Amino acid sequence: MIKFFQRIRRKLLTENKFSQYLAYALGEILLVVIGILIALAINNWNNFRHDRNLEEKYLKEIASNLKQDLEDIDFNLKFNQDKYQSNQIVLEFINNNMNYNDSLNRHFGNLLGSTRSIVNRSGYETLKSKGLEIISNDSLRQMLSTHYEIKYHNIIDFEYKDDHQHQYQILWPEVINSIYIKDMWENGKPIDIAKIRDNYSLRSALAANLFLREYMISNYNRIYDNTVKVITAIEKELERE
């Protein structure tokens, strides 16, 4: 097409038809500009599709990671609920001077233990390395950032600092000195029942642990609900694409 215009321009120039020559020259320029604009539009579309394909890939991986996280959170939740129940039963036994029976063995052996969240961050970290702006939905992008950078961080920080410190610096010494643990989480028995009833430091440690288990249960419930919320938002975004 350009060669066609060039031939016409040369002919018009030799025939001294300058006004027509100028018109054809402008037409040739316009054709080039239109071609450039079309090429840019195609390139922009290709880049857009490339980014959307990446977005879909990362969102699917993150959703898969989060579904695995739900299994871990559910385990941690049930573990802490179990510890809460045993701590509560043992404290009631001590505080109310109840008669001892063998059904208590399981609860005396089940006082110790805490949980550590295992977060599958591979999809989110890959997304971060490529740029969070790949996520076109602003609210979803903010939701992902808050979930991983704040909500997960807060619960893991509490697990590794406050809960871990209480477990191994306060609760463990008190329990080990007062209770014979035959099988961890399965079977234990007071070394001296009378002394346990008068052991106020043990009572205090168990009461604090009861509070911590309740707090962790609340944390795991919240992070579970928020994880489900994020998964739902991702699935809606994938359906929209």
PDB file of C-alpha atoms in Angstrom:
ATOM      1  CA  MET A   1       0.000   0.000   0.000  1.00  0.00           C
ATOM      2  CA  ILE A   2       2.835   2.411   0.863  1.00  0.00           C
ATOM      3  CA  LYS A   3       4.656   1.617  -2.407  1.00  0.00           C
ATOM      4  CA  PHE A   4       1.409   2.358  -4.236  1.00  0.00           C
ATOM      5  CA  PHE A   5       1.264   5.821  -2.655  1.00  0.00           C
ATOM      6  CA  GLN A   6       4.941   6.389  -3.422  1.00  0.00           C
ATOM      7  CA  ARG A   7       4.428   5.661  -7.138  1.00  0.00           C
ATOM      8  CA  ILE A   8       1.475   8.044  -7.292  1.00  0.00           C
ATOM      9  CA  ARG A   9       3.449  10.779  -5.488  1.00  0.00           C
ATOM     10  CA  ARG A  10       6.354  10.484  -7.924  1.00  0.00           C
ATOM     11  CA  LYS A  11       3.988  10.679 -10.893  1.00  0.00           C
ATOM     12  CA  LEU A  12       2.190  13.721  -9.474  1.00  0.00           C
ATOM     13  CA  LEU A  13       5.500  15.409  -8.707  1.00  0.00           C
ATOM     14  CA  THR A  14       6.762  14.947 -12.268  1.00  0.00           C
ATOM     15  CA  GLU A  15       3.440  16.324 -13.567  1.00  0.00           C
ATOM     16  CA  ASN A  16       3.729  19.378 -11.245  1.00  0.00           C
ATOM     17  CA  LYS A  17       0.456  18.533  -9.517  1.00  0.00           C
ATOM     18  CA  PHE A  18       1.718  19.675  -6.104  1.00  0.00           C
ATOM     19  CA  SER A  19      -1.631  19.960  -4.318  1.00  0.00           C
ATOM     20  CA  GLN A  20      -2.565  16.405  -5.212  1.00  0.00           C
ATOM     21  CA  TYR A  21       0.968  15.307  -4.317  1.00  0.00           C
ATOM     22  CA  LEU A  22       0.554  16.853  -0.864  1.00  0.00           C
ATOM     23  CA  ALA A  23      -2.778  15.082  -0.372  1.00  0.00           C
ATOM     24  CA  TYR A  24      -1.293  11.714  -1.203  1.00  0.00           C
ATOM     25  CA  ALA A  25       1.729  12.430   1.033  1.00  0.00           C
ATOM     26  CA  LEU A  26      -0.610  13.192   3.931  1.00  0.00           C
ATOM     27  CA  GLY A  27      -2.558  10.031   3.131  1.00  0.00           C
ATOM     28  CA  GLU A  28       0.642   8.024   3.314  1.00  0.00           C
ATOM     29  CA  ILE A  29       1.513   9.575   6.681  1.00  0.00           C
ATOM     30  CA  LEU A  30      -2.002   8.891   7.954  1.00  0.00           C
ATOM     31  CA  LEU A  31      -1.718   5.275   6.850  1.00  0.00           C
ATOM     32  CA  VAL A  32       1.557   4.889   8.747  1.00  0.00           C
ATOM     33  CA  VAL A  33       0.039   6.465  11.877  1.00  0.00           C
ATOM     34  CA  ILE A  34      -3.001   4.180  11.692  1.00  0.00           C
ATOM     35  CA  GLY A  35      -0.694   1.189  11.329  1.00  0.00           C
ATOM     36  CA  ILE A  36       1.302   2.245  14.391  1.00  0.00           C
ATOM     37  CA  LEU A  37      -1.879   2.753  16.431  1.00  0.00           C
ATOM     38  CA  ILE A  38      -3.181  -0.664  15.421  1.00  0.00           C
ATOM     39  CA  ALA A  39       0.156  -2.253  16.357  1.00  0.00           C
ATOM     40  CA  LEU A  40       0.110  -0.493  19.746  1.00  0.00           C
ATOM     41  CA  ALA A  41      -3.472  -1.594  20.359  1.00  0.00           C
ATOM     42  CA  ILE A  42      -2.578  -5.202  19.559  1.00  0.00           C
ATOM     43  CA  ASN A  43       0.492  -4.999  21.806  1.00  0.00           C
ATOM     44  CA  ASN A  44      -1.553  -3.509  24.656  1.00  0.00           C
ATOM     45  CA  TRP A  45      -4.160  -6.225  24.267  1.00  0.00           C
ATOM     46  CA  ASN A  46      -1.472  -8.906  24.307  1.00  0.00           C
ATOM     47  CA  ASN A  47       0.031  -7.379  27.460  1.00  0.00           C
ATOM     48  CA  PHE A  48      -3.425  -7.200  29.038  1.00  0.00           C
ATOM     49  CA  ARG A  49      -4.125 -10.863  28.291  1.00  0.00           C
ATOM     50  CA  HIS A  50      -0.669 -11.815  29.555  1.00  0.00           C
ATOM     51  CA  ASP A  51      -1.304 -10.031  32.863  1.00  0.00           C
ATOM     52  CA  ARG A  52      -4.779 -11.538  33.191  1.00  0.00           C
ATOM     53  CA  ASN A  53      -3.390 -15.017  32.533  1.00  0.00           C
ATOM     54  CA  LEU A  54      -0.761 -14.439  35.225  1.00  0.00           C
ATOM     55  CA  GLU A  55      -3.440 -13.129  37.574  1.00  0.00           C
ATOM     56  CA  GLU A  56      -5.556 -16.236  37.026  1.00  0.00           C
ATOM     57  CA  LYS A  57      -2.544 -18.503  37.561  1.00  0.00           C
ATOM     58  CA  TYR A  58      -1.505 -16.837  40.832  1.00  0.00           C
ATOM     59  CA  LEU A  59      -5.047 -16.618  42.186  1.00  0.00           C
ATOM     60  CA  LYS A  60      -5.595 -20.329  41.567  1.00  0.00           C
ATOM     61  CA  GLU A  61      -2.350 -21.165  43.368  1.00  0.00           C
ATOM     62  CA  ILE A  62      -3.199 -18.888  46.295  1.00  0.00           C
ATOM     63  CA  ALA A  63      -6.692 -20.407  46.567  1.00  0.00           C
ATOM     64  CA  SER A  64      -5.130 -23.876  46.638  1.00  0.00           C
ATOM     65  CA  ASN A  65      -2.680 -22.749  49.349  1.00  0.00           C
ATOM     66  CA  LEU A  66      -5.491 -21.270  51.426  1.00  0.00           C
ATOM     67  CA  LYS A  67      -7.522 -24.473  51.239  1.00  0.00           C
ATOM     68  CA  GLN A  68      -4.510 -26.340  52.624  1.00  0.00           C
ATOM     69  CA  ASP A  69      -4.241 -23.689  55.340  1.00  0.00           C
ATOM     70  CA  LEU A  70      -7.835 -24.420  56.367  1.00  0.00           C
ATOM     71  CA  GLU A  71      -6.832 -27.991  57.217  1.00  0.00           C
ATOM     72  CA  ASP A  72      -3.989 -26.756  59.423  1.00  0.00           C
ATOM     73  CA  ILE A  73      -6.177 -24.133  61.102  1.00  0.00           C
ATOM     74  CA  ASP A  74      -8.873 -26.741  61.761  1.00  0.00           C
ATOM     75  CA  PHE A  75      -6.294 -29.034  63.389  1.00  0.00           C
ATOM     76  CA  ASN A  76      -4.966 -26.190  65.557  1.00  0.00           C
ATOM     77  CA  LEU A  77      -8.491 -25.216  66.544  1.00  0.00           C
ATOM     78  CA  LYS A  78      -9.452 -28.732  67.649  1.00  0.00           C
ATOM     79  CA  PHE A  79      -6.104 -29.216  69.425  1.00  0.00           C
ATOM     80  CA  ASN A  80      -6.637 -26.078  71.510  1.00  0.00           C
ATOM     81  CA  GLN A  81     -10.273 -26.940  72.212  1.00  0.00           C
ATOM     82  CA  ASP A  82      -9.109 -30.299  73.539  1.00  0.00           C
ATOM     83  CA  LYS A  83      -6.457 -28.650  75.753  1.00  0.00           C
ATOM     84  CA  TYR A  84      -8.996 -26.109  76.980  1.00  0.00           C
ATOM     85  CA  GLN A  85     -11.379 -28.863  78.064  1.00  0.00           C
ATOM     86  CA  SER A  86      -8.676 -30.770  79.959  1.00  0.00           C
ATOM     87  CA  ASN A  87      -7.368 -27.631  81.699  1.00  0.00           C
ATOM     88  CA  GLN A  88     -10.902 -26.706  82.698  1.00  0.00           C
ATOM     89  CA  ILE A  89     -11.654 -30.167  84.124  1.00  0.00           C
ATOM     90  CA  VAL A  90      -8.377 -30.316  86.086  1.00  0.00           C
ATOM     91  CA  LEU A  91      -8.894 -26.820  87.514  1.00  0.00           C
ATOM     92  CA  GLU A  92     -12.434 -27.720  88.592  1.00  0.00           C
ATOM     93  CA  PHE A  93     -11.076 -30.854  90.275  1.00  0.00           C
ATOM     94  CA  ILE A  94      -8.438 -28.855  92.160  1.00  0.00           C
ATOM     95  CA  ASN A  95     -10.572 -25.840  93.085  1.00  0.00           C
ATOM     96  CA  ASN A  96     -13.650 -27.820  94.174  1.00  0.00           C
ATOM     97  CA  ASN A  97     -11.841 -30.592  96.099  1.00  0.00           C
ATOM     98  CA  MET A  98     -13.499 -33.251  93.965  1.00  0.00           C
ATOM     99  CA  ASN A  99     -12.819 -36.961  94.443  1.00  0.00           C
ATOM    100  CA  TYR A 100     -10.229 -38.423  92.104  1.00  0.00           C
ATOM    101  CA  ASN A 101     -11.183 -41.098  89.576  1.00  0.00           C
ATOM    102  CA  ASP A 102      -9.351 -42.745  86.680  1.00  0.00           C
ATOM    103  CA  SER A 103     -11.291 -40.775  84.057  1.00  0.00           C
ATOM    104  CA  LEU A 104      -9.191 -37.776  85.121  1.00  0.00           C
ATOM    105  CA  ASN A 105      -5.960 -39.483  84.037  1.00  0.00           C
ATOM    106  CA  ARG A 106      -6.480 -38.516  80.437  1.00  0.00           C
ATOM    107  CA  HIS A 107      -6.984 -34.840  81.344  1.00  0.00           C
ATOM    108  CA  PHE A 108      -3.980 -34.674  83.687  1.00  0.00           C
ATOM    109  CA  GLY A 109      -1.897 -36.057  80.833  1.00  0.00           C
ATOM    110  CA  ASN A 110      -3.380 -33.580  78.355  1.00  0.00           C
ATOM    111  CA  LEU A 111      -2.500 -30.236  79.945  1.00  0.00           C
ATOM    112  CA  LEU A 112       0.619 -29.434  77.952  1.00  0.00           C
ATOM    113  CA  GLY A 113       1.077 -28.519  74.322  1.00  0.00           C
ATOM    114  CA  SER A 114       0.610 -25.623  71.944  1.00  0.00           C
ATOM    115  CA  THR A 115       0.245 -25.176  68.194  1.00  0.00           C
ATOM    116  CA  ARG A 116       2.217 -23.565  65.378  1.00  0.00           C
ATOM    117  CA  SER A 117       0.527 -22.380  62.208  1.00  0.00           C
ATOM    118  CA  ILE A 118       1.935 -23.762  58.960  1.00  0.00           C
ATOM    119  CA  VAL A 119       1.113 -21.170  56.312  1.00  0.00           C
ATOM    120  CA  ASN A 120       1.402 -22.061  52.623  1.00  0.00           C
ATOM    121  CA  ARG A 121       2.749 -18.790  51.218  1.00  0.00           C
ATOM    122  CA  SER A 122       4.207 -19.971  47.883  1.00  0.00           C
ATOM    123  CA  GLY A 123       1.475 -18.489  45.682  1.00  0.00           C
ATOM    124  CA  TYR A 124       1.371 -15.192  47.551  1.00  0.00           C
ATOM    125  CA  GLU A 125       5.167 -14.824  47.620  1.00  0.00           C
ATOM    126  CA  THR A 126       5.377 -15.489  43.871  1.00  0.00           C
ATOM    127  CA  LEU A 127       2.704 -12.856  43.306  1.00  0.00           C
ATOM    128  CA  LYS A 128       4.599 -10.401  45.513  1.00  0.00           C
ATOM    129  CA  SER A 129       7.820 -10.968  43.580  1.00  0.00           C
ATOM    130  CA  LYS A 130       6.026 -10.217  40.298  1.00  0.00           C
ATOM    131  CA  GLY A 131       4.067  -7.285  41.724  1.00  0.00           C
ATOM    132  CA  LEU A 132       0.767  -7.191  43.614  1.00  0.00           C
ATOM    133  CA  GLU A 133      -0.582  -4.788  40.987  1.00  0.00           C
ATOM    134  CA  ILE A 134      -1.104  -7.840  38.752  1.00  0.00           C
ATOM    135  CA  ILE A 135      -4.308  -8.316  40.773  1.00  0.00           C
ATOM    136  CA  SER A 136      -6.695  -5.994  38.947  1.00  0.00           C
ATOM    137  CA  ASN A 137      -9.368  -5.992  41.677  1.00  0.00           C
ATOM    138  CA  ASP A 138      -8.284  -3.384  44.240  1.00  0.00           C
ATOM    139  CA  SER A 139     -10.356  -4.791  47.113  1.00  0.00           C
ATOM    140  CA  LEU A 140      -9.098  -8.337  46.504  1.00  0.00           C
ATOM    141  CA  ARG A 141      -5.506  -7.129  46.327  1.00  0.00           C
ATOM    142  CA  GLN A 142      -5.936  -5.350  49.673  1.00  0.00           C
ATOM    143  CA  MET A 143      -7.657  -8.391  51.146  1.00  0.00           C
ATOM    144  CA  LEU A 144      -4.747 -10.660  50.188  1.00  0.00           C
ATOM    145  CA  SER A 145      -2.174  -8.249  51.564  1.00  0.00           C
ATOM    146  CA  THR A 146      -4.034  -7.862  54.873  1.00  0.00           C
ATOM    147  CA  HIS A 147      -4.574 -11.606  55.238  1.00  0.00           C
ATOM    148  CA  TYR A 148      -0.935 -12.579  54.736  1.00  0.00           C
ATOM    149  CA  GLU A 149       0.916  -9.543  56.064  1.00  0.00           C
ATOM    150  CA  ILE A 150      -1.248  -8.711  59.094  1.00  0.00           C
ATOM    151  CA  LYS A 151      -3.690 -11.434  60.123  1.00  0.00           C
ATOM    152  CA  TYR A 152      -1.330 -14.385  59.654  1.00  0.00           C
ATOM    153  CA  HIS A 153       1.566 -12.372  61.077  1.00  0.00           C
ATOM    154  CA  ASN A 154      -0.340 -11.504  64.261  1.00  0.00           C
ATOM    155  CA  ILE A 155      -1.388 -15.052  65.058  1.00  0.00           C
ATOM    156  CA  ILE A 156       2.059 -16.532  64.308  1.00  0.00           C
ATOM    157  CA  ASP A 157       3.722 -13.817  66.375  1.00  0.00           C
ATOM    158  CA  PHE A 158       1.489 -14.664  69.351  1.00  0.00           C
ATOM    159  CA  GLU A 159       2.136 -18.396  68.933  1.00  0.00           C
ATOM    160  CA  TYR A 160       5.911 -18.017  68.917  1.00  0.00           C
ATOM    161  CA  LYS A 161       6.176 -15.398  71.649  1.00  0.00           C
ATOM    162  CA  ASP A 162       3.378 -15.247  74.234  1.00  0.00           C
ATOM    163  CA  ASP A 163       2.036 -18.791  74.034  1.00  0.00           C
ATOM    164  CA  HIS A 164       5.425 -20.452  73.614  1.00  0.00           C
ATOM    165  CA  GLN A 165       6.840 -18.485  76.554  1.00  0.00           C
ATOM    166  CA  HIS A 166       3.987 -19.454  78.872  1.00  0.00           C
ATOM    167  CA  GLN A 167       4.097 -23.103  77.830  1.00  0.00           C
ATOM    168  CA  TYR A 168       7.810 -23.701  78.348  1.00  0.00           C
ATOM    169  CA  GLN A 169       8.763 -21.169  81.013  1.00  0.00           C
ATOM    170  CA  ILE A 170       5.730 -21.343  83.295  1.00  0.00           C
ATOM    171  CA  LEU A 171       3.352 -24.237  82.633  1.00  0.00           C
ATOM    172  CA  TRP A 172       5.797 -27.049  81.858  1.00  0.00           C
ATOM    173  CA  PRO A 173       7.860 -26.700  85.093  1.00  0.00           C
ATOM    174  CA  GLU A 174       4.710 -26.586  87.235  1.00  0.00           C
ATOM    175  CA  VAL A 175       3.076 -29.586  85.553  1.00  0.00           C
ATOM    176  CA  ILE A 176       6.220 -31.737  85.442  1.00  0.00           C
ATOM    177  CA  ASN A 177       6.899 -31.122  89.148  1.00  0.00           C
ATOM    178  CA  SER A 178       3.337 -31.953  90.208  1.00  0.00           C
ATOM    179  CA  ILE A 179       2.044 -34.522  87.727  1.00  0.00           C
ATOM    180  CA  TYR A 180       3.427 -37.830  86.538  1.00  0.00           C
ATOM    181  CA  ILE A 181       2.939 -37.925  82.760  1.00  0.00           C
ATOM    182  CA  LYS A 182       2.850 -41.548  81.692  1.00  0.00           C
ATOM    183  CA  ASP A 183       1.769 -40.900  78.103  1.00  0.00           C
ATOM    184  CA  MET A 184       1.801 -37.340  76.792  1.00  0.00           C
ATOM    185  CA  TRP A 185      -1.731 -36.143  75.945  1.00  0.00           C
ATOM    186  CA  GLU A 186      -3.117 -39.540  76.979  1.00  0.00           C
ATOM    187  CA  ASN A 187      -2.334 -40.458  80.566  1.00  0.00           C
ATOM    188  CA  GLY A 188      -1.153 -38.594  83.655  1.00  0.00           C
ATOM    189  CA  LYS A 189      -1.714 -38.596  87.390  1.00  0.00           C
ATOM    190  CA  PRO A 190      -1.035 -36.209  90.286  1.00  0.00           C
ATOM    191  CA  ILE A 191       2.107 -37.129  92.217  1.00  0.00           C
ATOM    192  CA  ASP A 192       0.469 -35.922  95.436  1.00  0.00           C
ATOM    193  CA  ILE A 193      -3.194 -34.876  95.293  1.00  0.00           C
ATOM    194  CA  ALA A 194      -3.083 -33.012  98.623  1.00  0.00           C
ATOM    195  CA  LYS A 195      -0.075 -30.954  97.542  1.00  0.00           C
ATOM    196  CA  ILE A 196      -1.674 -30.142  94.202  1.00  0.00           C
ATOM    197  CA  ARG A 197      -4.702 -28.643  95.958  1.00  0.00           C
ATOM    198  CA  ASP A 198      -2.389 -26.299  97.890  1.00  0.00           C
ATOM    199  CA  ASN A 199      -0.135 -25.495  94.917  1.00  0.00           C
ATOM    200  CA  TYR A 200      -1.277 -21.988  94.009  1.00  0.00           C
ATOM    201  CA  SER A 201       1.464 -21.470  91.436  1.00  0.00           C
ATOM    202  CA  LEU A 202       0.150 -24.532  89.562  1.00  0.00           C
ATOM    203  CA  ARG A 203      -3.393 -23.189  89.813  1.00  0.00           C
ATOM    204  CA  SER A 204      -2.234 -19.849  88.472  1.00  0.00           C
ATOM    205  CA  ALA A 205      -0.354 -21.483  85.588  1.00  0.00           C
ATOM    206  CA  LEU A 206      -3.388 -23.606  84.673  1.00  0.00           C
ATOM    207  CA  ALA A 207      -5.735 -20.604  84.886  1.00  0.00           C
ATOM    208  CA  ALA A 208      -3.425 -18.615  82.600  1.00  0.00           C
ATOM    209  CA  ASN A 209      -3.234 -21.550  80.214  1.00  0.00           C
ATOM    210  CA  LEU A 210      -7.025 -21.789  80.189  1.00  0.00           C
ATOM    211  CA  PHE A 211      -7.170 -18.132  79.153  1.00  0.00           C
ATOM    212  CA  LEU A 212      -4.516 -18.678  76.466  1.00  0.00           C
ATOM    213  CA  ARG A 213      -6.338 -21.706  75.017  1.00  0.00           C
ATOM    214  CA  GLU A 214      -9.547 -19.670  74.880  1.00  0.00           C
ATOM    215  CA  TYR A 215      -7.701 -16.803  73.187  1.00  0.00           C
ATOM    216  CA  MET A 216      -6.074 -19.129  70.652  1.00  0.00           C
ATOM    217  CA  ILE A 217      -9.432 -20.762  69.896  1.00  0.00           C
ATOM    218  CA  SER A 218     -10.856 -17.308  69.189  1.00  0.00           C
ATOM    219  CA  ASN A 219      -7.855 -16.463  66.970  1.00  0.00           C
ATOM    220  CA  TYR A 220      -8.134 -19.674  64.966  1.00  0.00           C
ATOM    221  CA  ASN A 221     -11.867 -19.195  64.491  1.00  0.00           C
ATOM    222  CA  ARG A 222     -11.267 -15.684  63.155  1.00  0.00           C
ATOM    223  CA  ILE A 223      -8.440 -16.683  60.813  1.00  0.00           C
ATOM    224  CA  TYR A 224     -10.501 -19.660  59.593  1.00  0.00           C
ATOM    225  CA  ASP A 225     -13.462 -17.407  58.767  1.00  0.00           C
ATOM    226  CA  ASN A 226     -11.233 -14.851  57.060  1.00  0.00           C
ATOM    227  CA  THR A 227      -9.495 -17.562  55.022  1.00  0.00           C
ATOM    228  CA  VAL A 228     -12.880 -18.793  53.777  1.00  0.00           C
ATOM    229  CA  LYS A 229     -13.783 -15.190  52.946  1.00  0.00           C
ATOM    230  CA  VAL A 230     -10.599 -14.729  50.883  1.00  0.00           C
ATOM    231  CA  ILE A 231     -11.123 -18.027  49.038  1.00  0.00           C
ATOM    232  CA  THR A 232     -14.691 -16.995  48.180  1.00  0.00           C
ATOM    233  CA  ALA A 233     -13.482 -13.608  46.886  1.00  0.00           C
ATOM    234  CA  ILE A 234     -10.823 -15.302  44.729  1.00  0.00           C
ATOM    235  CA  GLU A 235     -13.328 -17.747  43.262  1.00  0.00           C
ATOM    236  CA  LYS A 236     -15.713 -14.905  42.401  1.00  0.00           C
ATOM    237  CA  GLU A 237     -12.885 -13.025  40.696  1.00  0.00           C
ATOM    238  CA  LEU A 238     -11.908 -16.108  38.688  1.00  0.00           C
ATOM    239  CA  GLU A 239     -15.521 -16.552  37.578  1.00  0.00           C
ATOM    240  CA  ARG A 240     -15.601 -12.912  36.463  1.00  0.00           C
ATOM    241  CA  GLU A 241     -12.554 -13.425  34.257  1.00  0.00           C
TER     242      GLU A 241
END
